[in-house]
């Protein structure tokens, strides 16, 4: 067969991921907080985008810019207007002496007249009715949040104590380096050898500075482990005796509630051991959490589910999580008429295209979320009506086939999205659970429903009849759930439920 060169034409189809398509896919998986931040950035970047306030119709939002954009007689932006100082002052309705606050006014400002107080009012109490946010007059409510002091972080609290406790600049540098290695719980993360190597300082100096830091408030801070944290607090209370030190060396026995082993190791009786354990429980295992804790952001649901008057489910999107943006077509028409350079025309065309794409993408995102949520509610109708024990096994393919979408699209839509129901707020991914076969060959059971059954069995067990994992497996199989013992143990550990031996000790102690 001879080798030769030739030209051929072939027609093929392929999916090209344009930047706009990739950005639209990214919008699907953004949470409502990330989406709000993205829209805010686009509003700052694109002059053709306007924010629509709540309750504002699109027609009203577009009409306002259009009315402002139409040229009217006497417009102070007209090209043929008188550029003199007096004409500008007359059209603006204000003087130009104090336009820039950094410039000194040419004429001295007259003293303001005395403020007339209403009859019967206290002259030493200022009126808040005319003071706006930031203490400025002009109406509006006072911004009390501006008077709230900022939270002091743990690092700032330790640095302030370091400046008072250490005068040597070298040791201050070591202390500052160690403070930067303290986590939010107050523990020192890292090795002292690495600190000494990085700072080229003797290890003895690093240990000496650490000993100083461990005397700071809160008590137990800068410890390297739990034992050292508790020991620092007990030492400050003058309770670190040999018996307590032995107890701290065997905290794993305390976690397992091996009281007999602790009595033997600490050489104390039952009464003394009970007192020592009470003192341990009164300590703070994470002293750093009292400073500068990050406020917990509440979950804002994207979908709202409620029951209608006829008993049917009503599914709607949460309007508080939907960004409202409009394309200012009138402003584009006005600016495009004055654009002369090609770069300006290109910028306006790109801005208009991006604005139109963003509004369509946000609308499509909302419709897709509502479609996926509606199908999930239809599939899990028994869960919303009867409870978690009736949760059905569900996967992405079932939802994708039902609504005619790809599984990857459903996965992106359900990521970081929440639904508010009468049973609480759930992430949409919560309803996708693995299936466990039925022992009788019937319909499969949801893994989440099985975990709920296991918890119910353990919560209802009597102190004299503790259920082992084998017993739980037997009862589940009698209920029609085919499950292995290792699966029960895995579910129990995931729910942080102790073993049957530990539960027997705990309930015997309570009794």
Short mmCIF file of C-alpha atoms in Angstrom, two decimals:
data_model
loop_
_atom_site.label_atom_id
_atom_site.label_comp_id
_atom_site.label_asym_id
_atom_site.label_seq_id
_atom_site.Cartn_x
_atom_site.Cartn_y
_atom_site.Cartn_z
CA UNK A 1 0.00 0.00 0.00
CA UNK A 2 1.56 3.31 -1.09
CA UNK A 3 1.81 6.25 1.28
CA UNK A 4 0.49 9.55 -0.05
CA UNK A 5 -0.87 12.94 1.09
CA UNK A 6 -4.44 13.96 0.37
CA UNK A 7 -7.12 16.33 1.66
CA UNK A 8 -10.40 15.07 3.10
CA UNK A 9 -13.51 16.83 4.39
CA UNK A 10 -15.27 15.31 7.39
CA UNK A 11 -18.37 16.50 9.21
CA UNK A 12 -18.52 15.72 12.91
CA UNK A 13 -20.50 16.92 15.90
CA UNK A 14 -18.88 17.85 19.20
CA UNK A 15 -19.77 19.81 22.29
CA UNK A 16 -17.65 22.93 22.68
CA UNK A 17 -17.44 24.27 26.24
CA UNK A 18 -17.52 28.00 25.74
CA UNK A 19 -16.57 30.28 28.66
CA UNK A 20 -20.20 31.29 29.08
CA UNK A 21 -21.34 27.66 29.16
CA UNK A 22 -18.71 26.78 31.76
CA UNK A 23 -19.77 29.78 33.84
CA UNK A 24 -23.44 28.74 33.58
CA UNK A 25 -22.54 25.27 34.82
CA UNK A 26 -20.62 26.84 37.69
CA UNK A 27 -23.65 28.91 38.70
CA UNK A 28 -25.67 25.73 39.21
CA UNK A 29 -23.50 24.44 42.03
CA UNK A 30 -23.02 27.76 43.84
CA UNK A 31 -24.75 28.20 47.17
CA UNK A 32 -27.00 31.22 47.66
CA UNK A 33 -24.23 33.08 49.53
CA UNK A 34 -21.65 32.43 46.82
CA UNK A 35 -24.17 33.36 44.15
CA UNK A 36 -24.96 36.65 45.89
CA UNK A 37 -21.24 37.47 46.05
CA UNK A 38 -20.83 36.63 42.37
CA UNK A 39 -23.79 38.82 41.35
CA UNK A 40 -22.47 41.71 43.46
CA UNK A 41 -19.15 41.48 41.66
CA UNK A 42 -20.91 41.50 38.28
CA UNK A 43 -22.96 44.55 39.29
CA UNK A 44 -19.77 46.43 40.07
CA UNK A 45 -18.07 45.27 36.88
CA UNK A 46 -20.91 45.71 34.38
CA UNK A 47 -22.48 49.19 34.03
CA UNK A 48 -25.51 47.79 32.18
CA UNK A 49 -26.69 45.70 35.15
CA UNK A 50 -29.04 47.13 37.76
CA UNK A 51 -30.25 45.57 40.97
CA UNK A 52 -34.01 45.16 41.19
CA UNK A 53 -35.34 45.75 44.66
CA UNK A 54 -37.81 43.37 46.26
CA UNK A 55 -41.28 43.86 44.85
CA UNK A 56 -40.09 45.98 41.96
CA UNK A 57 -41.44 44.95 38.59
CA UNK A 58 -39.22 44.76 35.57
CA UNK A 59 -41.26 47.35 33.75
CA UNK A 60 -40.91 49.84 36.56
CA UNK A 61 -37.19 49.20 36.87
CA UNK A 62 -36.66 49.75 33.15
CA UNK A 63 -38.94 52.78 33.00
CA UNK A 64 -37.03 54.73 35.64
CA UNK A 65 -33.68 54.71 33.81
CA UNK A 66 -35.47 55.38 30.55
CA UNK A 67 -37.10 58.51 31.94
CA UNK A 68 -33.75 59.72 33.27
CA UNK A 69 -32.03 58.95 30.00
CA UNK A 70 -34.33 60.96 27.76
CA UNK A 71 -32.87 64.39 27.01
CA UNK A 72 -35.01 67.14 28.50
CA UNK A 73 -34.94 70.84 28.10
CA UNK A 74 -32.50 72.44 30.49
CA UNK A 75 -30.44 69.29 31.04
CA UNK A 76 -27.23 70.41 32.76
CA UNK A 77 -25.26 67.83 30.77
CA UNK A 78 -26.06 69.45 27.44
CA UNK A 79 -23.11 70.36 25.29
CA UNK A 80 -24.30 73.89 24.53
CA UNK A 81 -24.87 74.91 28.12
CA UNK A 82 -23.14 77.88 29.70
CA UNK A 83 -20.01 76.49 31.44
CA UNK A 84 -19.64 79.48 33.71
CA UNK A 85 -19.54 79.12 37.49
CA UNK A 86 -22.85 80.87 38.05
CA UNK A 87 -24.66 78.69 35.54
CA UNK A 88 -23.39 75.52 37.18
CA UNK A 89 -24.41 76.72 40.61
CA UNK A 90 -27.87 77.65 39.34
CA UNK A 91 -28.44 74.28 37.65
CA UNK A 92 -27.05 72.21 40.51
CA UNK A 93 -28.87 74.21 43.12
CA UNK A 94 -25.82 74.50 45.36
CA UNK A 95 -22.58 76.41 45.73
CA UNK A 96 -19.20 75.08 44.65
CA UNK A 97 -17.12 76.42 47.52
CA UNK A 98 -17.24 73.23 49.60
CA UNK A 99 -17.52 70.52 46.92
CA UNK A 100 -14.22 68.99 47.98
CA UNK A 101 -14.07 68.53 51.77
CA UNK A 102 -10.25 68.71 51.88
CA UNK A 103 -10.20 72.23 50.44
CA UNK A 104 -10.52 75.13 52.80
CA UNK A 105 -13.58 77.31 52.13
CA UNK A 106 -12.72 80.79 50.95
CA UNK A 107 -15.08 82.54 53.35
CA UNK A 108 -15.50 81.85 57.07
CA UNK A 109 -18.55 79.81 57.88
CA UNK A 110 -21.03 81.49 60.13
CA UNK A 111 -21.83 79.89 63.44
CA UNK A 112 -25.01 77.82 63.35
CA UNK A 113 -28.07 79.10 65.05
CA UNK A 114 -29.15 77.62 68.34
CA UNK A 115 -31.29 74.54 68.05
CA UNK A 116 -34.75 75.12 69.35
CA UNK A 117 -35.74 72.50 71.90
CA UNK A 118 -39.38 71.49 72.21
CA UNK A 119 -41.15 72.37 75.40
CA UNK A 120 -40.57 69.93 78.21
CA UNK A 121 -37.61 68.25 76.55
CA UNK A 122 -34.26 67.57 78.17
CA UNK A 123 -31.65 69.97 76.70
CA UNK A 124 -28.88 67.45 77.38
CA UNK A 125 -30.50 64.67 75.35
CA UNK A 126 -29.96 64.90 71.59
CA UNK A 127 -32.79 64.17 69.21
CA UNK A 128 -32.34 60.94 67.22
CA UNK A 129 -35.14 61.72 64.82
CA UNK A 130 -32.91 63.75 62.50
CA UNK A 131 -29.75 61.69 62.84
CA UNK A 132 -29.17 58.93 60.31
CA UNK A 133 -26.67 56.11 60.04
CA UNK A 134 -23.18 57.02 61.15
CA UNK A 135 -24.42 59.95 63.24
CA UNK A 136 -25.27 62.14 60.23
CA UNK A 137 -28.37 64.24 60.06
CA UNK A 138 -30.90 63.85 57.33
CA UNK A 139 -33.34 61.22 58.54
CA UNK A 140 -33.18 57.47 58.76
CA UNK A 141 -32.70 55.18 61.72
CA UNK A 142 -29.52 55.07 63.75
CA UNK A 143 -27.00 52.38 62.87
CA UNK A 144 -26.51 50.79 66.28
CA UNK A 145 -24.29 48.07 64.80
CA UNK A 146 -21.57 50.68 64.29
CA UNK A 147 -21.33 51.05 68.07
CA UNK A 148 -20.78 47.34 68.74
CA UNK A 149 -17.22 46.49 69.73
CA UNK A 150 -15.38 43.98 67.60
CA UNK A 151 -14.64 40.56 69.04
CA UNK A 152 -11.13 40.12 70.40
CA UNK A 153 -9.40 37.14 68.84
CA UNK A 154 -7.33 34.69 70.84
CA UNK A 155 -4.15 35.80 69.08
CA UNK A 156 -4.78 39.46 69.96
CA UNK A 157 -5.49 38.52 73.57
CA UNK A 158 -2.23 36.55 73.83
CA UNK A 159 -0.19 39.25 72.08
CA UNK A 160 -1.39 41.88 74.55
CA UNK A 161 -0.26 39.69 77.46
CA UNK A 162 3.04 38.96 75.71
CA UNK A 163 3.87 42.68 75.50
CA UNK A 164 3.45 42.98 79.26
CA UNK A 165 5.13 39.74 80.31
CA UNK A 166 8.22 39.70 78.07
CA UNK A 167 10.58 42.66 77.60
CA UNK A 168 13.38 40.96 75.67
CA UNK A 169 12.80 41.58 71.91
CA UNK A 170 14.28 38.18 71.00
CA UNK A 171 11.90 36.35 73.30
CA UNK A 172 9.04 38.49 72.06
CA UNK A 173 9.80 37.33 68.55
CA UNK A 174 9.77 33.70 69.70
CA UNK A 175 6.52 34.27 71.58
CA UNK A 176 4.88 35.89 68.58
CA UNK A 177 5.93 32.94 66.42
CA UNK A 178 4.46 30.49 68.93
CA UNK A 179 1.21 32.48 69.17
CA UNK A 180 0.81 32.22 65.41
CA UNK A 181 0.95 28.43 65.79
CA UNK A 182 -1.98 28.32 68.26
CA UNK A 183 -5.23 27.03 66.75
CA UNK A 184 -8.78 28.21 67.52
CA UNK A 185 -9.11 25.70 70.39
CA UNK A 186 -6.02 27.14 72.11
CA UNK A 187 -3.60 24.29 71.38
CA UNK A 188 -0.07 24.74 70.06
CA UNK A 189 0.30 22.95 66.74
CA UNK A 190 3.82 22.12 65.62
CA UNK A 191 7.12 20.96 66.99
CA UNK A 192 9.40 23.05 69.17
CA UNK A 193 12.38 21.66 67.28
CA UNK A 194 11.01 23.13 64.05
CA UNK A 195 10.49 26.49 65.76
CA UNK A 196 14.04 26.49 67.08
CA UNK A 197 15.38 25.57 63.64
CA UNK A 198 13.39 28.23 61.78
CA UNK A 199 14.28 31.00 64.23
CA UNK A 200 17.87 29.77 64.78
CA UNK A 201 17.23 29.93 68.51
CA UNK A 202 18.22 27.47 71.25
CA UNK A 203 15.48 25.01 72.16
CA UNK A 204 15.86 26.01 75.80
CA UNK A 205 14.79 29.56 74.96
CA UNK A 206 11.79 28.29 73.00
CA UNK A 207 10.72 26.09 75.91
CA UNK A 208 11.17 28.99 78.35
CA UNK A 209 8.97 31.28 76.25
CA UNK A 210 6.36 28.52 75.90
CA UNK A 211 6.32 28.13 79.68
CA UNK A 212 5.54 31.85 79.93
CA UNK A 213 2.77 31.61 77.35
CA UNK A 214 1.18 28.73 79.25
CA UNK A 215 0.68 31.05 82.24
CA UNK A 216 -1.51 33.41 80.19
CA UNK A 217 -5.26 33.63 80.23
CA UNK A 218 -7.36 31.67 79.45
CA UNK A 219 -6.00 28.93 81.66
CA UNK A 220 -4.68 25.96 79.71
CA UNK A 221 -3.85 27.88 76.55
CA UNK A 222 -0.77 26.99 74.42
CA UNK A 223 -0.86 23.37 75.56
CA UNK A 224 0.38 20.73 73.15
CA UNK A 225 -2.17 18.05 74.05
CA UNK A 226 -5.21 17.46 76.23
CA UNK A 227 -3.20 16.11 79.15
CA UNK A 228 -0.99 19.20 79.27
CA UNK A 229 -4.01 21.50 78.95
CA UNK A 230 -5.74 19.88 81.94
CA UNK A 231 -2.49 19.75 83.90
CA UNK A 232 -1.95 23.50 83.48
CA UNK A 233 -5.42 24.24 84.81
CA UNK A 234 -5.02 21.86 87.76
CA UNK A 235 -1.62 23.32 88.57
CA UNK A 236 -3.11 26.81 88.79
CA UNK A 237 -5.71 25.42 91.20
CA UNK A 238 -2.98 23.67 93.20
CA UNK A 239 -4.59 20.27 92.57
CA UNK A 240 -1.89 18.55 90.51
CA UNK A 241 -0.90 15.91 93.06
CA UNK A 242 0.62 12.50 92.14
CA UNK A 243 -2.77 10.78 92.08
CA UNK A 244 -4.21 13.40 89.72
CA UNK A 245 -1.09 13.22 87.53
CA UNK A 246 -1.55 9.43 87.29
CA UNK A 247 -5.17 9.97 86.27
CA UNK A 248 -4.10 12.39 83.54
CA UNK A 249 -1.60 9.84 82.25
CA UNK A 250 -4.44 7.34 81.74
CA UNK A 251 -7.25 9.43 80.28
CA UNK A 252 -8.06 6.61 77.88
CA UNK A 253 -9.21 4.51 80.85
CA UNK A 254 -11.45 7.37 81.93
CA UNK A 255 -12.95 7.51 78.43
CA UNK A 256 -13.69 3.79 78.63
CA UNK A 257 -15.04 4.22 82.19
CA UNK A 258 -12.64 1.66 83.54
CA UNK A 259 -12.97 2.86 87.12
CA UNK A 260 -11.45 -0.27 88.62
CA UNK A 261 -8.28 0.21 86.62
CA UNK A 262 -8.08 3.90 87.58
CA UNK A 263 -8.50 3.09 91.29
CA UNK A 264 -5.65 0.63 91.07
CA UNK A 265 -3.33 2.98 89.18
CA UNK A 266 -4.09 6.09 91.25
CA UNK A 267 -4.15 4.15 94.53
CA UNK A 268 -7.34 5.87 95.77
CA UNK A 269 -10.74 4.71 96.94
CA UNK A 270 -14.10 5.19 95.24
CA UNK A 271 -14.87 8.48 96.97
CA UNK A 272 -11.54 10.09 96.10
CA UNK A 273 -11.76 8.87 92.49
CA UNK A 274 -15.26 10.33 92.14
CA UNK A 275 -13.98 13.68 93.41
CA UNK A 276 -11.03 13.62 91.00
CA UNK A 277 -13.29 12.86 88.04
CA UNK A 278 -15.60 15.72 89.09
CA UNK A 279 -12.64 18.10 89.08
CA UNK A 280 -11.60 16.91 85.62
CA UNK A 281 -15.12 17.54 84.29
CA UNK A 282 -15.04 21.10 85.67
CA UNK A 283 -12.01 21.98 83.51
CA UNK A 284 -12.09 23.48 80.02
CA UNK A 285 -10.69 21.12 77.35
CA UNK A 286 -10.70 23.84 74.63
CA UNK A 287 -9.90 27.16 76.31
CA UNK A 288 -9.38 29.09 73.09
CA UNK A 289 -13.00 28.83 71.96
CA UNK A 290 -14.00 31.63 74.33
CA UNK A 291 -12.21 34.23 72.20
CA UNK A 292 -12.99 35.47 68.74
CA UNK A 293 -15.30 32.63 67.84
CA UNK A 294 -16.61 32.83 64.30
CA UNK A 295 -20.38 33.39 64.29
CA UNK A 296 -22.32 30.46 62.92
CA UNK A 297 -24.03 31.37 59.69
CA UNK A 298 -27.60 30.05 59.74
CA UNK A 299 -28.67 27.95 56.78
CA UNK A 300 -31.00 29.82 54.45
CA UNK A 301 -33.15 27.35 52.48
CA UNK A 302 -33.34 27.69 48.72
CA UNK A 303 -36.66 25.85 48.40
CA UNK A 304 -39.77 26.13 50.60
CA UNK A 305 -42.17 23.21 51.01
CA UNK A 306 -45.59 23.50 52.60
CA UNK A 307 -48.94 21.75 52.51
CA UNK A 308 -51.78 23.28 50.53
CA UNK A 309 -55.42 23.47 51.51
CA UNK A 310 -56.19 20.35 49.47
CA UNK A 311 -53.35 18.38 51.09
CA UNK A 312 -51.03 18.62 48.06
CA UNK A 313 -47.44 19.79 48.39
CA UNK A 314 -46.69 23.39 47.40
CA UNK A 315 -43.07 23.88 46.32
CA UNK A 316 -41.69 27.35 45.74
CA UNK A 317 -38.30 29.03 45.61
CA UNK A 318 -37.21 31.22 48.50
CA UNK A 319 -37.33 34.80 47.13
CA UNK A 320 -34.68 35.91 49.63
CA UNK A 321 -32.05 33.73 47.94
CA UNK A 322 -32.83 34.79 44.35
CA UNK A 323 -30.67 37.69 43.08
CA UNK A 324 -32.73 40.23 41.14
CA UNK A 325 -30.82 41.87 38.32
CA UNK A 326 -32.10 43.77 35.30
CA UNK A 327 -30.49 44.85 32.03
CA UNK A 328 -30.67 48.62 31.61
CA UNK A 329 -31.48 48.75 27.90
CA UNK A 330 -32.21 52.50 27.91
CA UNK A 331 -28.80 53.33 29.34
CA UNK A 332 -27.19 51.12 26.71
CA UNK A 333 -29.10 52.91 23.94
CA UNK A 334 -28.07 56.29 25.26
CA UNK A 335 -24.39 55.47 25.68
CA UNK A 336 -24.10 53.55 22.41
CA UNK A 337 -25.23 56.66 20.48
CA UNK A 338 -22.26 58.62 21.83
CA UNK A 339 -19.66 55.86 21.40
CA UNK A 340 -17.22 56.71 18.64
CA UNK A 341 -14.17 54.50 19.22
CA UNK A 342 -14.13 50.83 18.32
CA UNK A 343 -12.87 49.86 21.77
CA UNK A 344 -15.86 51.60 23.36
CA UNK A 345 -18.30 49.88 21.04
CA UNK A 346 -16.69 46.51 21.75
CA UNK A 347 -16.88 47.09 25.50
CA UNK A 348 -20.57 48.01 25.33
CA UNK A 349 -21.40 45.01 23.17
CA UNK A 350 -19.58 42.62 25.52
CA UNK A 351 -21.23 44.21 28.55
CA UNK A 352 -24.69 43.83 26.99
CA UNK A 353 -24.03 40.23 26.02
CA UNK A 354 -22.74 39.40 29.50
CA UNK A 355 -25.71 41.11 31.17
CA UNK A 356 -28.24 39.26 29.00
CA UNK A 357 -26.45 35.98 29.60
CA UNK A 358 -26.39 36.49 33.36
CA UNK A 359 -30.12 37.22 33.59
CA UNK A 360 -30.96 34.18 31.46
CA UNK A 361 -28.59 31.96 33.44
CA UNK A 362 -30.10 33.04 36.76
CA UNK A 363 -33.59 32.35 35.44
CA UNK A 364 -32.57 28.94 34.10
CA UNK A 365 -30.83 28.13 37.40
CA UNK A 366 -33.99 28.90 39.36
CA UNK A 367 -36.15 26.77 37.05
CA UNK A 368 -33.73 23.85 37.25
CA UNK A 369 -33.60 23.95 41.06
CA UNK A 370 -37.39 24.02 41.25
CA UNK A 371 -37.70 21.13 38.79
CA UNK A 372 -35.21 18.94 40.68
CA UNK A 373 -36.73 19.78 44.07
CA UNK A 374 -40.22 18.97 42.82
CA UNK A 375 -39.12 15.54 41.61
CA UNK A 376 -37.35 14.83 44.91
CA UNK A 377 -40.54 15.70 46.81
CA UNK A 378 -42.53 13.44 44.52
CA UNK A 379 -40.11 10.54 45.04
CA UNK A 380 -39.90 11.02 48.83
CA UNK A 381 -43.55 11.81 49.47
CA UNK A 382 -43.76 9.21 52.27
CA UNK A 383 -40.83 10.81 54.11
CA UNK A 384 -42.46 14.25 54.24
CA UNK A 385 -45.80 12.78 55.25
CA UNK A 386 -44.80 10.01 57.70
CA UNK A 387 -41.19 10.44 58.78
CA UNK A 388 -37.62 9.31 58.23
CA UNK A 389 -38.41 5.62 58.63
CA UNK A 390 -40.24 5.84 55.29
CA UNK A 391 -37.33 7.37 53.39
CA UNK A 392 -36.88 5.56 50.10
CA UNK A 393 -33.54 4.70 48.48
CA UNK A 394 -32.81 7.23 45.75
CA UNK A 395 -29.95 8.02 43.39
CA UNK A 396 -29.13 10.72 40.86
CA UNK A 397 -30.06 8.57 37.86
CA UNK A 398 -33.69 8.22 38.98
CA UNK A 399 -34.12 11.98 39.24
CA UNK A 400 -32.19 12.64 36.00
CA UNK A 401 -34.30 10.18 34.01
CA UNK A 402 -37.54 11.56 35.42
CA UNK A 403 -36.84 15.20 34.49
CA UNK A 404 -34.80 14.56 31.36
CA UNK A 405 -31.46 15.89 32.55
CA UNK A 406 -27.97 14.51 32.94
CA UNK A 407 -26.85 13.08 36.28
CA UNK A 408 -24.03 15.60 36.53
CA UNK A 409 -26.54 18.45 36.24
CA UNK A 410 -28.65 17.00 39.04
CA UNK A 411 -25.53 16.58 41.16
CA UNK A 412 -24.60 20.24 40.68
CA UNK A 413 -28.12 21.44 41.40
CA UNK A 414 -28.37 19.50 44.67
CA UNK A 415 -24.95 20.65 45.92
CA UNK A 416 -25.15 23.28 48.68
CA UNK A 417 -28.93 23.64 48.29
CA UNK A 418 -31.40 23.28 51.16
CA UNK A 419 -35.13 22.75 51.45
CA UNK A 420 -37.28 23.92 54.37
CA UNK A 421 -40.01 21.47 55.36
CA UNK A 422 -42.30 20.89 58.30
CA UNK A 423 -39.75 18.31 59.53
CA UNK A 424 -36.80 20.71 59.39
CA UNK A 425 -34.26 22.04 56.93
CA UNK A 426 -32.49 19.38 54.87
CA UNK A 427 -29.83 19.48 52.22
CA UNK A 428 -31.11 18.16 48.91
CA UNK A 429 -28.36 15.54 48.89
CA UNK A 430 -29.79 14.14 52.12
CA UNK A 431 -32.54 12.40 50.15
CA UNK A 432 -30.05 10.44 48.02
CA UNK A 433 -29.27 7.35 50.10
CA UNK A 434 -27.96 3.88 49.38
CA UNK A 435 -30.34 0.96 49.27
CA UNK A 436 -30.31 -2.10 51.50
CA UNK A 437 -31.91 -5.24 50.13
CA UNK A 438 -35.04 -6.63 51.67
CA UNK A 439 -34.84 -10.00 53.44
CA UNK A 440 -38.12 -11.08 51.89
CA UNK A 441 -37.33 -9.98 48.33
CA UNK A 442 -39.56 -6.91 48.51
CA UNK A 443 -38.79 -3.24 48.06
CA UNK A 444 -35.32 -2.14 49.16
CA UNK A 445 -34.81 -0.05 52.29
CA UNK A 446 -33.02 3.28 52.56
CA UNK A 447 -29.76 3.30 54.49
CA UNK A 448 -30.86 6.43 56.37
CA UNK A 449 -34.11 4.74 57.40
CA UNK A 450 -32.16 1.71 58.64
CA UNK A 451 -29.88 3.95 60.69
CA UNK A 452 -32.98 5.55 62.19
CA UNK A 453 -34.32 2.12 63.17
CA UNK A 454 -31.01 1.20 64.80
CA UNK A 455 -31.06 4.39 66.85
CA UNK A 456 -34.66 3.78 67.91
CA UNK A 457 -33.81 0.24 69.07
CA UNK A 458 -30.84 1.43 71.14
CA UNK A 459 -32.75 4.36 72.67
CA UNK A 460 -35.56 2.01 73.75
CA UNK A 461 -33.33 -0.71 75.23
CA UNK A 462 -33.57 -1.43 78.96
CA UNK A 463 -30.48 -1.28 81.25
CA UNK A 464 -30.77 -5.01 81.95
CA UNK A 465 -31.27 -5.90 78.28
CA UNK A 466 -28.58 -4.17 76.21
CA UNK A 467 -28.76 -5.02 72.52
CA UNK A 468 -25.62 -6.35 70.89
CA UNK A 469 -24.90 -5.86 67.20
CA UNK A 470 -25.90 -9.47 66.52
CA UNK A 471 -29.24 -8.94 68.26
CA UNK A 472 -29.85 -5.79 66.22
CA UNK A 473 -29.09 -7.70 63.01
CA UNK A 474 -31.54 -10.42 64.02
CA UNK A 475 -34.34 -7.95 64.77
CA UNK A 476 -33.76 -6.05 61.54
CA UNK A 477 -33.96 -9.26 59.53
CA UNK A 478 -37.20 -10.10 61.28
CA UNK A 479 -38.45 -6.69 60.12
CA UNK A 480 -37.44 -7.51 56.54
CA UNK A 481 -34.04 -5.78 56.34
CA UNK A 482 -31.17 -7.91 55.05
CA UNK A 483 -28.11 -6.37 56.68
CA UNK A 484 -24.70 -7.61 57.83
CA UNK A 485 -23.27 -7.23 61.31
CA UNK A 486 -20.33 -5.11 60.14
CA UNK A 487 -22.81 -2.72 58.49
CA UNK A 488 -24.69 -2.32 61.76
CA UNK A 489 -21.41 -1.63 63.56
CA UNK A 490 -20.44 0.94 60.91
CA UNK A 491 -23.78 2.73 61.18
CA UNK A 492 -23.62 2.68 64.98
CA UNK A 493 -20.13 4.18 65.04
CA UNK A 494 -21.14 6.82 62.48
CA UNK A 495 -23.96 7.90 64.82
CA UNK A 496 -21.43 7.99 67.71
CA UNK A 497 -23.22 5.29 69.67
CA UNK A 498 -21.06 3.28 72.03
CA UNK A 499 -20.75 -0.49 71.88
CA UNK A 500 -23.01 -2.76 73.91
CA UNK A 501 -20.29 -3.23 76.58
CA UNK A 502 -19.80 0.51 77.07
CA UNK A 503 -23.55 1.16 77.05
CA UNK A 504 -24.05 -1.48 79.72
CA UNK A 505 -21.44 0.24 81.95
CA UNK A 506 -22.96 3.69 81.38
CA UNK A 507 -26.52 2.64 82.17
CA UNK A 508 -25.41 0.59 85.18
CA UNK A 509 -23.62 3.63 86.56
CA UNK A 510 -26.68 5.83 86.04
CA UNK A 511 -28.88 3.26 87.77
#
